C-alpha cells in the first residue's frame, strides 16, 4: 500500500505543476480559441532565467534562499514580458485569419524560443541550485521532501490567486465576458485587446512559477524541457474541459496522479509486458478514453450545435 | 399507400425547464402545402429540428412515409426524403451556387473514392448527370445566371432560392421551408409564392413555417398553429383565421 | 482542365517533364546528398498531399499524421529485412503497408471524429505519441520493433530484378541509387497529384468541402458526415502508409526518432504554409520547407564567417531559429499561405476582423 500512497504523493506534486501550466493554455483558449503551442517554452524560459539569476546572485554571496526568491521574481517578470510580446507581436495581427494560421505561428514561435534558449544557455543540461534544504518527511511509509510540499502549497496559492482574479475583480469579469461572447463584451465597453493581453501575461506568470518548480523538483533544466511538459499540460486542460479554470486544475492534478499510478503499476497490470517507460502514454490514453465518453472533457460544458 | 405522408405523434422536447414542445401531434397529407405558424418562440423551429433529426425528441416520434423516422440522424432523414432549408440560411458559402446544388445530389448518387480516382465511364456519366441536374434546378429556381458565383456573394433573395434548389436536389418527398419569406419585400414574396406552388404542382409536399400570416393563409391547404409549444389548432386557413385562440395568441392576450 | 491538349499547355507540360528529368543530374553536381534532399522533398510532397486530404479538404485538424507514416515504414521494415528474416516483394508490402495505415486511421478515427476540431487535434497528437512510444519500447520482452536502435538492412525497392539501390548503367548513363529513387518518387508523386485533383472535384470531394463549410447543412442534405470524415482519415492514412514504406526502403533504416511530433508538425506546416486545400500550394510548401532548413544548414556557417570572420552562433540553432521565424512571418503576411486557392484568399479578405474564432 505504501507504493500506492507514494505514487499518489508524487502524482500530486507533478499534477500541481501540470495544473499551473494548464491554466495558461485554458485561459488563452477560453478567450480567443487558440492553442498557444509556445506556452511550454515560456515555462522553459522561466526555469532557465531563474537558474541564471539565482546562481549569479548566490555566487556573489547572497544567501541561497534570497537568491532563489530573486530568481523566481525575475523569471516571473521576464515571462510576463515574453507572454505580452508573444501576443502583441505574433498573435494579435492574426485575429480573424483562418483557424490554423495562429496555430502555425504558435508552432513557429515555439521553435524560435527553443533555439533562442539554446543559443543563450547552450545545449547542455543545467543544474538547478537547491533552493530549499533537503528535508525528508515520512508518513505511513511514504516519503516526501520539503520541495514537494512547497510545490503543492505554492501552486495551491497561485491557483487561489487566479480564482480570485477571475471571479472577484473587474479584469476577471471582463475576461469571463470576453470568453462568453467577445463581440457583445466589446459592445459593453470591454477592451478586448487588454483582456487578451492580460490572459497571456497572467498565464505566463503561472508558467514561470511552474518552470521554477520543475527545475527545483528535478534539479535540472534544459532548453527542450518545455515541449513535452506543455503537451501534457495541454492534455490536462482538454481532459478537464478546455476553457474551464476548475477543469484545468482538476485535469492537471488528475493527470499527474494517473501518470504516477500508471508508471508504478503498469508492470503488474500487464504481467511485465509493459514497463514504466510507457509512462508517457498514460496521459494520451486517458485523454482519448475520456473524450470518447465525454467529448467536451470532464468538466466542460456541452457545446451542442444549433440549427 | 397511405394518404398521410408525415405524422407527428405526441412529440415533446424541453430545454432545461422550458417546454419547447408539448405532445404535438399533427399529420401532413401527400401533395398538400402545410403551414406551421405561431408567435415567436412558439416551438416551430424546434419541431422542425426534431423532425429533421437535429434534435432528439424527449417524447413521441414521427412516422414518415409509413416508417418511423430515426431520431438524431439528419442524413437519414434526407435519405428518406425530407429536405429542409434553414431560418438563418446555411449555404456552403465558399462553394459556387452550382456546387451547392451538386452537393445536394450527394444522397442520390454513389460514386466513391475509387470511382473518383479511376474516373471510369460510370463515374464520369454520374458526374455529368449531377452537373446537368444541378443546372436544371438552378434554372428551376431562376438563378442559373449566378451558377458560378460563390454562394455567399449572392443576394439575400437568391440565397433563399439557392437553398431551396439544394434541398430539391435531394429529391425530397417532403420539402420543409423554415421562414423562407423572412426579410423579403412584397415582390420577392410573391415570386416565392409562385415558386412554392410550382414545387407542389410538380409533386412535392411542402411544409412551411412562416411568420407572414398572409402568405401562409393564401398558399397553404391546411395550417397548424403552435403556441407555447402546444398545438392550438390544425385546420384549413378559413377556419384557423377565425379561431379565437389563434387571434389571442397573435395579439398576445 | 478540359483543353490541356492545346499547343501552349502541351509545351508547358513538355518543359516541366524535361525539367523533372534533368533535375536530379543538375542537383547531383552538388553531390548525391542534394539528390537525397530532393528525394525527401518529393516524399514530403507525397505526405503533405495525403495530409491535405484530411486537413485541407475535410477540414479535420490532424496533429499525429506522422503515425501513419511510421506504420507504413515499420510495416515495410518488418516484412522486408533480416529482422524477422522476411523479404516480401514490393507488390505485396506496399498494399499491406497502406492497408495497415488505413486500419490504424479507421481505428483512431471512428471513436474520435465526432470531437470538435481542437479536441480532435490533441487526440491525434496523443495518438502519434502513443505510436512512437510503442515503437521505442516494443523490443522487450518480445523484440518486435528493436526499440530505439531501429531496424537496419531493410530491402530496397525492387521491381523484378531491377533494384533501386546502387549505381546502374542505363543506355551508357550512370544512374546513382538516389537518382533512381528520384524517378520512382516523381512517378508516384504525379500519381498522387492526379488522385488528389480528381478527389477534390468528385462527389466525395464536394462532400468534404461541404462538411468543412457547414457540417449541419451537410448533414441536412443527407451527407453521412461521420463516414465521409472517416473516409478522409482513411485516405490520408493510406497515403502516409505508402510514403512510409518508400521511406523505409530508400533509407534502408528506420528508427522511432524519425517519427516524432515535430515531423507531424512539419508536414502540417507544409500544408498550411503552402495554402491549405490548394494542391499547387501544398506542393510548394512541402518543397520549400524541405529545402529551407537544408539550405540554411549549408549557408548559415559560411555567411557568418564571411560577415564576422568567425562563427558567432551555433549554426544548427541559428538555422532552426530562422526557420521558426520564417513560419511566423509567412503566417503574418500571407495568412492563407503562400499560394492559396483563389477561393481561400477571397474567403479571407471578405471576413470581418473579429477577435475570435
PDB file of N, CA and C in Angstrom, chain A residues 150-226:
ATOM      1  N   UNK A 150       6.480  22.295  -0.765  1.00  0.00           N
ATOM      2  CA  UNK A 150       6.469  23.679  -1.224  1.00  0.00           C
ATOM      3  C   UNK A 150       5.755  23.808  -2.569  1.00  0.00           C
ATOM      4  N   UNK A 151       6.019  22.865  -3.463  1.00  0.00           N
ATOM      5  CA  UNK A 151       5.402  22.928  -4.794  1.00  0.00           C
ATOM      6  C   UNK A 151       3.880  22.883  -4.675  1.00  0.00           C
ATOM      7  N   UNK A 152       3.394  21.915  -3.890  1.00  0.00           N
ATOM      8  CA  UNK A 152       1.942  21.773  -3.785  1.00  0.00           C
ATOM      9  C   UNK A 152       1.332  23.021  -3.152  1.00  0.00           C
ATOM     10  N   UNK A 153       1.967  23.522  -2.074  1.00  0.00           N
ATOM     11  CA  UNK A 153       1.407  24.690  -1.398  1.00  0.00           C
ATOM     12  C   UNK A 153       1.441  25.922  -2.308  1.00  0.00           C
ATOM     13  N   UNK A 154       2.583  26.109  -2.969  1.00  0.00           N
ATOM     14  CA  UNK A 154       2.715  27.292  -3.821  1.00  0.00           C
ATOM     15  C   UNK A 154       1.702  27.238  -4.970  1.00  0.00           C
ATOM     16  N   UNK A 155       1.529  26.067  -5.583  1.00  0.00           N
ATOM     17  CA  UNK A 155       0.547  26.039  -6.683  1.00  0.00           C
ATOM     18  C   UNK A 155      -0.841  26.286  -6.157  1.00  0.00           C
ATOM     19  N   UNK A 156      -1.147  25.733  -4.993  1.00  0.00           N
ATOM     20  CA  UNK A 156      -2.480  25.980  -4.429  1.00  0.00           C
ATOM     21  C   UNK A 156      -2.669  27.478  -4.225  1.00  0.00           C
ATOM     22  N   UNK A 157      -1.619  28.153  -3.730  1.00  0.00           N
ATOM     23  CA  UNK A 157      -1.730  29.589  -3.502  1.00  0.00           C
ATOM     24  C   UNK A 157      -1.917  30.332  -4.823  1.00  0.00           C
ATOM     25  N   UNK A 158      -1.122  29.951  -5.836  1.00  0.00           N
ATOM     26  CA  UNK A 158      -1.229  30.620  -7.134  1.00  0.00           C
ATOM     27  C   UNK A 158      -2.630  30.440  -7.715  1.00  0.00           C
ATOM     28  N   UNK A 159      -3.141  29.221  -7.582  1.00  0.00           N
ATOM     29  CA  UNK A 159      -4.451  28.953  -8.177  1.00  0.00           C
ATOM     30  C   UNK A 159      -5.540  29.733  -7.448  1.00  0.00           C
ATOM     31  N   UNK A 160      -5.421  29.812  -6.109  1.00  0.00           N
ATOM     32  CA  UNK A 160      -6.418  30.604  -5.389  1.00  0.00           C
ATOM     33  C   UNK A 160      -6.352  32.046  -5.855  1.00  0.00           C
ATOM     34  N   UNK A 161      -5.124  32.544  -6.042  1.00  0.00           N
ATOM     35  CA  UNK A 161      -4.960  33.909  -6.521  1.00  0.00           C
ATOM     36  C   UNK A 161      -5.651  34.105  -7.862  1.00  0.00           C
ATOM     37  N   UNK A 162      -5.482  33.126  -8.740  1.00  0.00           N
ATOM     38  CA  UNK A 162      -6.081  33.241 -10.066  1.00  0.00           C
ATOM     39  C   UNK A 162      -7.605  33.235  -9.970  1.00  0.00           C
ATOM     40  N   UNK A 163      -8.125  32.336  -9.147  1.00  0.00           N
ATOM     41  CA  UNK A 163      -9.571  32.270  -8.987  1.00  0.00           C
ATOM     42  C   UNK A 163     -10.090  33.606  -8.474  1.00  0.00           C
ATOM     43  N   UNK A 164      -9.367  34.190  -7.516  1.00  0.00           N
ATOM     44  CA  UNK A 164      -9.753  35.500  -7.011  1.00  0.00           C
ATOM     45  C   UNK A 164      -9.763  36.524  -8.152  1.00  0.00           C
ATOM     46  N   UNK A 165      -8.694  36.508  -8.926  1.00  0.00           N
ATOM     47  CA  UNK A 165      -8.577  37.464 -10.037  1.00  0.00           C
ATOM     48  C   UNK A 165      -9.747  37.329 -11.007  1.00  0.00           C
ATOM     49  N   UNK A 166     -10.078  36.085 -11.346  1.00  0.00           N
ATOM     50  CA  UNK A 166     -11.082  35.880 -12.389  1.00  0.00           C
ATOM     51  C   UNK A 166     -12.499  36.125 -11.873  1.00  0.00           C
ATOM     52  N   UNK A 167     -12.748  35.763 -10.610  1.00  0.00           N
ATOM     53  CA  UNK A 167     -14.131  35.852 -10.135  1.00  0.00           C
ATOM     54  C   UNK A 167     -14.416  37.051  -9.244  1.00  0.00           C
ATOM     55  N   UNK A 168     -13.374  37.771  -8.816  1.00  0.00           N
ATOM     56  CA  UNK A 168     -13.629  38.845  -7.870  1.00  0.00           C
ATOM     57  C   UNK A 168     -13.142  40.215  -8.345  1.00  0.00           C
ATOM     58  N   UNK A 169     -12.494  40.293  -9.491  1.00  0.00           N
ATOM     59  CA  UNK A 169     -12.012  41.600  -9.929  1.00  0.00           C
ATOM     60  C   UNK A 169     -12.696  42.013 -11.223  1.00  0.00           C
ATOM     61  N   UNK A 170     -12.538  43.288 -11.531  1.00  0.00           N
ATOM     62  CA  UNK A 170     -13.151  43.817 -12.743  1.00  0.00           C
ATOM     63  C   UNK A 170     -12.513  43.202 -13.986  1.00  0.00           C
ATOM     64  N   UNK A 171     -11.181  43.064 -13.913  1.00  0.00           N
ATOM     65  CA  UNK A 171     -10.475  42.457 -15.043  1.00  0.00           C
ATOM     66  C   UNK A 171     -10.995  41.032 -15.266  1.00  0.00           C
ATOM     67  N   UNK A 172     -11.182  40.312 -14.168  1.00  0.00           N
ATOM     68  CA  UNK A 172     -11.676  38.940 -14.269  1.00  0.00           C
ATOM     69  C   UNK A 172     -13.048  38.877 -14.904  1.00  0.00           C
ATOM     70  N   UNK A 173     -13.893  39.840 -14.519  1.00  0.00           N
ATOM     71  CA  UNK A 173     -15.229  39.867 -15.104  1.00  0.00           C
ATOM     72  C   UNK A 173     -15.134  40.119 -16.605  1.00  0.00           C
ATOM     73  N   UNK A 174     -14.249  41.055 -16.975  1.00  0.00           N
ATOM     74  CA  UNK A 174     -14.057  41.341 -18.402  1.00  0.00           C
ATOM     75  C   UNK A 174     -13.581  40.092 -19.127  1.00  0.00           C
ATOM     76  N   UNK A 175     -12.693  39.322 -18.473  1.00  0.00           N
ATOM     77  CA  UNK A 175     -12.190  38.089 -19.091  1.00  0.00           C
ATOM     78  C   UNK A 175     -13.324  37.107 -19.313  1.00  0.00           C
ATOM     79  N   UNK A 176     -14.147  36.935 -18.278  1.00  0.00           N
ATOM     80  CA  UNK A 176     -15.230  35.962 -18.425  1.00  0.00           C
ATOM     81  C   UNK A 176     -16.221  36.410 -19.495  1.00  0.00           C
ATOM     82  N   UNK A 177     -16.480  37.720 -19.511  1.00  0.00           N
ATOM     83  CA  UNK A 177     -17.406  38.237 -20.520  1.00  0.00           C
ATOM     84  C   UNK A 177     -16.857  37.992 -21.913  1.00  0.00           C
ATOM     85  N   UNK A 178     -15.556  38.238 -22.101  1.00  0.00           N
ATOM     86  CA  UNK A 178     -14.948  38.049 -23.419  1.00  0.00           C
ATOM     87  C   UNK A 178     -15.006  36.584 -23.828  1.00  0.00           C
ATOM     88  N   UNK A 179     -14.766  35.707 -22.855  1.00  0.00           N
ATOM     89  CA  UNK A 179     -14.803  34.285 -23.172  1.00  0.00           C
ATOM     90  C   UNK A 179     -16.200  33.875 -23.619  1.00  0.00           C
ATOM     91  N   UNK A 180     -17.231  34.467 -22.999  1.00  0.00           N
ATOM     92  CA  UNK A 180     -18.611  34.143 -23.371  1.00  0.00           C
ATOM     93  C   UNK A 180     -18.923  34.614 -24.779  1.00  0.00           C
ATOM     94  N   UNK A 181     -18.668  35.897 -25.028  1.00  0.00           N
ATOM     95  CA  UNK A 181     -19.012  36.468 -26.326  1.00  0.00           C
ATOM     96  C   UNK A 181     -18.233  37.761 -26.548  1.00  0.00           C
ATOM     97  N   UNK A 182     -17.142  37.680 -27.294  1.00  0.00           N
ATOM     98  CA  UNK A 182     -16.258  38.838 -27.453  1.00  0.00           C
ATOM     99  C   UNK A 182     -16.961  40.037 -28.075  1.00  0.00           C
ATOM    100  N   UNK A 183     -17.844  39.753 -29.045  1.00  0.00           N
ATOM    101  CA  UNK A 183     -18.491  40.874 -29.731  1.00  0.00           C
ATOM    102  C   UNK A 183     -19.340  41.664 -28.747  1.00  0.00           C
ATOM    103  N   UNK A 184     -20.150  40.938 -27.965  1.00  0.00           N
ATOM    104  CA  UNK A 184     -21.012  41.607 -27.002  1.00  0.00           C
ATOM    105  C   UNK A 184     -20.166  42.291 -25.930  1.00  0.00           C
ATOM    106  N   UNK A 185     -19.139  41.581 -25.438  1.00  0.00           N
ATOM    107  CA  UNK A 185     -18.284  42.157 -24.406  1.00  0.00           C
ATOM    108  C   UNK A 185     -17.713  43.482 -24.889  1.00  0.00           C
ATOM    109  N   UNK A 186     -17.281  43.483 -26.138  1.00  0.00           N
ATOM    110  CA  UNK A 186     -16.676  44.685 -26.669  1.00  0.00           C
ATOM    111  C   UNK A 186     -17.708  45.813 -26.781  1.00  0.00           C
ATOM    112  N   UNK A 187     -18.949  45.455 -27.126  1.00  0.00           N
ATOM    113  CA  UNK A 187     -20.008  46.471 -27.175  1.00  0.00           C
ATOM    114  C   UNK A 187     -20.290  47.047 -25.783  1.00  0.00           C
ATOM    115  N   UNK A 188     -20.068  46.215 -24.766  1.00  0.00           N
ATOM    116  CA  UNK A 188     -20.314  46.665 -23.398  1.00  0.00           C
ATOM    117  C   UNK A 188     -19.130  47.469 -22.857  1.00  0.00           C
ATOM    118  N   UNK A 189     -18.186  47.750 -23.715  1.00  0.00           N
ATOM    119  CA  UNK A 189     -17.089  48.601 -23.285  1.00  0.00           C
ATOM    120  C   UNK A 189     -15.872  47.848 -22.773  1.00  0.00           C
ATOM    121  N   UNK A 190     -15.864  46.509 -22.928  1.00  0.00           N
ATOM    122  CA  UNK A 190     -14.675  45.756 -22.523  1.00  0.00           C
ATOM    123  C   UNK A 190     -13.595  45.947 -23.584  1.00  0.00           C
ATOM    124  N   UNK A 191     -12.385  46.265 -23.150  1.00  0.00           N
ATOM    125  CA  UNK A 191     -11.282  46.406 -24.086  1.00  0.00           C
ATOM    126  C   UNK A 191     -10.694  45.013 -24.347  1.00  0.00           C
ATOM    127  N   UNK A 192     -11.124  44.435 -25.481  1.00  0.00           N
ATOM    128  CA  UNK A 192     -10.756  43.057 -25.784  1.00  0.00           C
ATOM    129  C   UNK A 192      -9.241  42.876 -25.829  1.00  0.00           C
ATOM    130  N   UNK A 193      -8.567  43.830 -26.448  1.00  0.00           N
ATOM    131  CA  UNK A 193      -7.114  43.728 -26.559  1.00  0.00           C
ATOM    132  C   UNK A 193      -6.474  43.616 -25.182  1.00  0.00           C
ATOM    133  N   UNK A 194      -6.984  44.422 -24.254  1.00  0.00           N
ATOM    134  CA  UNK A 194      -6.404  44.405 -22.927  1.00  0.00           C
ATOM    135  C   UNK A 194      -6.676  43.062 -22.251  1.00  0.00           C
ATOM    136  N   UNK A 195      -7.875  42.556 -22.438  1.00  0.00           N
ATOM    137  CA  UNK A 195      -8.231  41.285 -21.803  1.00  0.00           C
ATOM    138  C   UNK A 195      -7.360  40.150 -22.320  1.00  0.00           C
ATOM    139  N   UNK A 196      -7.177  40.125 -23.646  1.00  0.00           N
ATOM    140  CA  UNK A 196      -6.371  39.046 -24.217  1.00  0.00           C
ATOM    141  C   UNK A 196      -4.927  39.164 -23.737  1.00  0.00           C
ATOM    142  N   UNK A 197      -4.398  40.387 -23.759  1.00  0.00           N
ATOM    143  CA  UNK A 197      -3.033  40.597 -23.287  1.00  0.00           C
ATOM    144  C   UNK A 197      -2.921  40.141 -21.834  1.00  0.00           C
ATOM    145  N   UNK A 198      -3.930  40.466 -21.024  1.00  0.00           N
ATOM    146  CA  UNK A 198      -3.896  40.081 -19.612  1.00  0.00           C
ATOM    147  C   UNK A 198      -3.871  38.563 -19.468  1.00  0.00           C
ATOM    148  N   UNK A 199      -4.654  37.872 -20.296  1.00  0.00           N
ATOM    149  CA  UNK A 199      -4.671  36.410 -20.216  1.00  0.00           C
ATOM    150  C   UNK A 199      -3.277  35.855 -20.484  1.00  0.00           C
ATOM    151  N   UNK A 200      -2.600  36.421 -21.481  1.00  0.00           N
ATOM    152  CA  UNK A 200      -1.256  35.951 -21.798  1.00  0.00           C
ATOM    153  C   UNK A 200      -0.296  36.253 -20.648  1.00  0.00           C
ATOM    154  N   UNK A 201      -0.385  37.476 -20.100  1.00  0.00           N
ATOM    155  CA  UNK A 201       0.554  37.877 -19.058  1.00  0.00           C
ATOM    156  C   UNK A 201       0.348  37.030 -17.800  1.00  0.00           C
ATOM    157  N   UNK A 202      -0.898  36.866 -17.402  1.00  0.00           N
ATOM    158  CA  UNK A 202      -1.176  36.087 -16.196  1.00  0.00           C
ATOM    159  C   UNK A 202      -0.768  34.628 -16.399  1.00  0.00           C
ATOM    160  N   UNK A 203      -1.136  34.086 -17.561  1.00  0.00           N
ATOM    161  CA  UNK A 203      -0.769  32.701 -17.856  1.00  0.00           C
ATOM    162  C   UNK A 203       0.733  32.511 -17.834  1.00  0.00           C
ATOM    163  N   UNK A 204       1.473  33.495 -18.350  1.00  0.00           N
ATOM    164  CA  UNK A 204       2.920  33.384 -18.400  1.00  0.00           C
ATOM    165  C   UNK A 204       3.538  33.474 -17.009  1.00  0.00           C
ATOM    166  N   UNK A 205       2.931  34.278 -16.150  1.00  0.00           N
ATOM    167  CA  UNK A 205       3.430  34.350 -14.780  1.00  0.00           C
ATOM    168  C   UNK A 205       3.302  32.986 -14.110  1.00  0.00           C
ATOM    169  N   UNK A 206       2.151  32.342 -14.293  1.00  0.00           N
ATOM    170  CA  UNK A 206       1.957  31.000 -13.732  1.00  0.00           C
ATOM    171  C   UNK A 206       2.977  30.031 -14.324  1.00  0.00           C
ATOM    172  N   UNK A 207       3.222  30.186 -15.643  1.00  0.00           N
ATOM    173  CA  UNK A 207       4.170  29.300 -16.310  1.00  0.00           C
ATOM    174  C   UNK A 207       5.559  29.483 -15.722  1.00  0.00           C
ATOM    175  N   UNK A 208       5.937  30.734 -15.420  1.00  0.00           N
ATOM    176  CA  UNK A 208       7.258  30.991 -14.849  1.00  0.00           C
ATOM    177  C   UNK A 208       7.399  30.271 -13.514  1.00  0.00           C
ATOM    178  N   UNK A 209       6.365  30.374 -12.682  1.00  0.00           N
ATOM    179  CA  UNK A 209       6.405  29.694 -11.390  1.00  0.00           C
ATOM    180  C   UNK A 209       6.531  28.184 -11.614  1.00  0.00           C
ATOM    181  N   UNK A 210       5.747  27.670 -12.557  1.00  0.00           N
ATOM    182  CA  UNK A 210       5.815  26.240 -12.859  1.00  0.00           C
ATOM    183  C   UNK A 210       7.218  25.861 -13.304  1.00  0.00           C
ATOM    184  N   UNK A 211       7.853  26.729 -14.103  1.00  0.00           N
ATOM    185  CA  UNK A 211       9.203  26.452 -14.582  1.00  0.00           C
ATOM    186  C   UNK A 211      10.175  26.332 -13.424  1.00  0.00           C
ATOM    187  N   UNK A 212      10.091  27.267 -12.472  1.00  0.00           N
ATOM    188  CA  UNK A 212      10.983  27.209 -11.309  1.00  0.00           C
ATOM    189  C   UNK A 212      10.708  25.930 -10.512  1.00  0.00           C
ATOM    190  N   UNK A 213       9.426  25.570 -10.415  1.00  0.00           N
ATOM    191  CA  UNK A 213       9.076  24.340  -9.681  1.00  0.00           C
ATOM    192  C   UNK A 213       9.677  23.100 -10.336  1.00  0.00           C
ATOM    193  N   UNK A 214       9.474  22.988 -11.643  1.00  0.00           N
ATOM    194  CA  UNK A 214      10.012  21.812 -12.347  1.00  0.00           C
ATOM    195  C   UNK A 214      11.505  21.756 -12.148  1.00  0.00           C
ATOM    196  N   UNK A 215      12.148  22.933 -12.305  1.00  0.00           N
ATOM    197  CA  UNK A 215      13.605  22.992 -12.169  1.00  0.00           C
ATOM    198  C   UNK A 215      14.050  22.523 -10.801  1.00  0.00           C
ATOM    199  N   UNK A 216      13.401  23.046  -9.753  1.00  0.00           N
ATOM    200  CA  UNK A 216      13.907  22.673  -8.431  1.00  0.00           C
ATOM    201  C   UNK A 216      13.478  21.260  -8.049  1.00  0.00           C
ATOM    202  N   UNK A 217      12.416  20.763  -8.664  1.00  0.00           N
ATOM    203  CA  UNK A 217      11.993  19.392  -8.363  1.00  0.00           C
ATOM    204  C   UNK A 217      12.978  18.380  -8.962  1.00  0.00           C
ATOM    205  N   UNK A 218      13.287  18.562 -10.224  1.00  0.00           N
ATOM    206  CA  UNK A 218      14.181  17.602 -10.888  1.00  0.00           C
ATOM    207  C   UNK A 218      15.639  18.040 -10.834  1.00  0.00           C
ATOM    208  N   UNK A 219      15.874  19.247 -10.325  1.00  0.00           N
ATOM    209  CA  UNK A 219      17.215  19.805 -10.134  1.00  0.00           C
ATOM    210  C   UNK A 219      17.983  20.002 -11.428  1.00  0.00           C
ATOM    211  N   UNK A 220      17.293  19.947 -12.564  1.00  0.00           N
ATOM    212  CA  UNK A 220      17.945  20.277 -13.822  1.00  0.00           C
ATOM    213  C   UNK A 220      16.994  21.110 -14.692  1.00  0.00           C
ATOM    214  N   UNK A 221      17.576  21.771 -15.668  1.00  0.00           N
ATOM    215  CA  UNK A 221      16.766  22.483 -16.647  1.00  0.00           C
ATOM    216  C   UNK A 221      17.488  22.411 -17.988  1.00  0.00           C
ATOM    217  N   UNK A 222      16.706  22.582 -19.061  1.00  0.00           N
ATOM    218  CA  UNK A 222      17.231  22.288 -20.390  1.00  0.00           C
ATOM    219  C   UNK A 222      16.356  22.988 -21.407  1.00  0.00           C
ATOM    220  N   UNK A 223      16.925  23.385 -22.532  1.00  0.00           N
ATOM    221  CA  UNK A 223      16.137  24.169 -23.483  1.00  0.00           C
ATOM    222  C   UNK A 223      14.968  23.386 -24.085  1.00  0.00           C
ATOM    223  N   UNK A 224      14.988  22.058 -23.968  1.00  0.00           N
ATOM    224  CA  UNK A 224      13.894  21.276 -24.544  1.00  0.00           C
ATOM    225  C   UNK A 224      12.866  20.837 -23.506  1.00  0.00           C
ATOM    226  N   UNK A 225      13.038  21.286 -22.258  1.00  0.00           N
ATOM    227  CA  UNK A 225      12.174  20.770 -21.204  1.00  0.00           C
ATOM    228  C   UNK A 225      10.722  21.207 -21.341  1.00  0.00           C
ATOM    229  N   UNK A 226      10.481  22.302 -22.090  1.00  0.00           N
ATOM    230  CA  UNK A 226       9.137  22.865 -22.121  1.00  0.00           C
ATOM    231  C   UNK A 226       8.161  22.120 -23.003  1.00  0.00           C
TER     232      UNK A 226
END
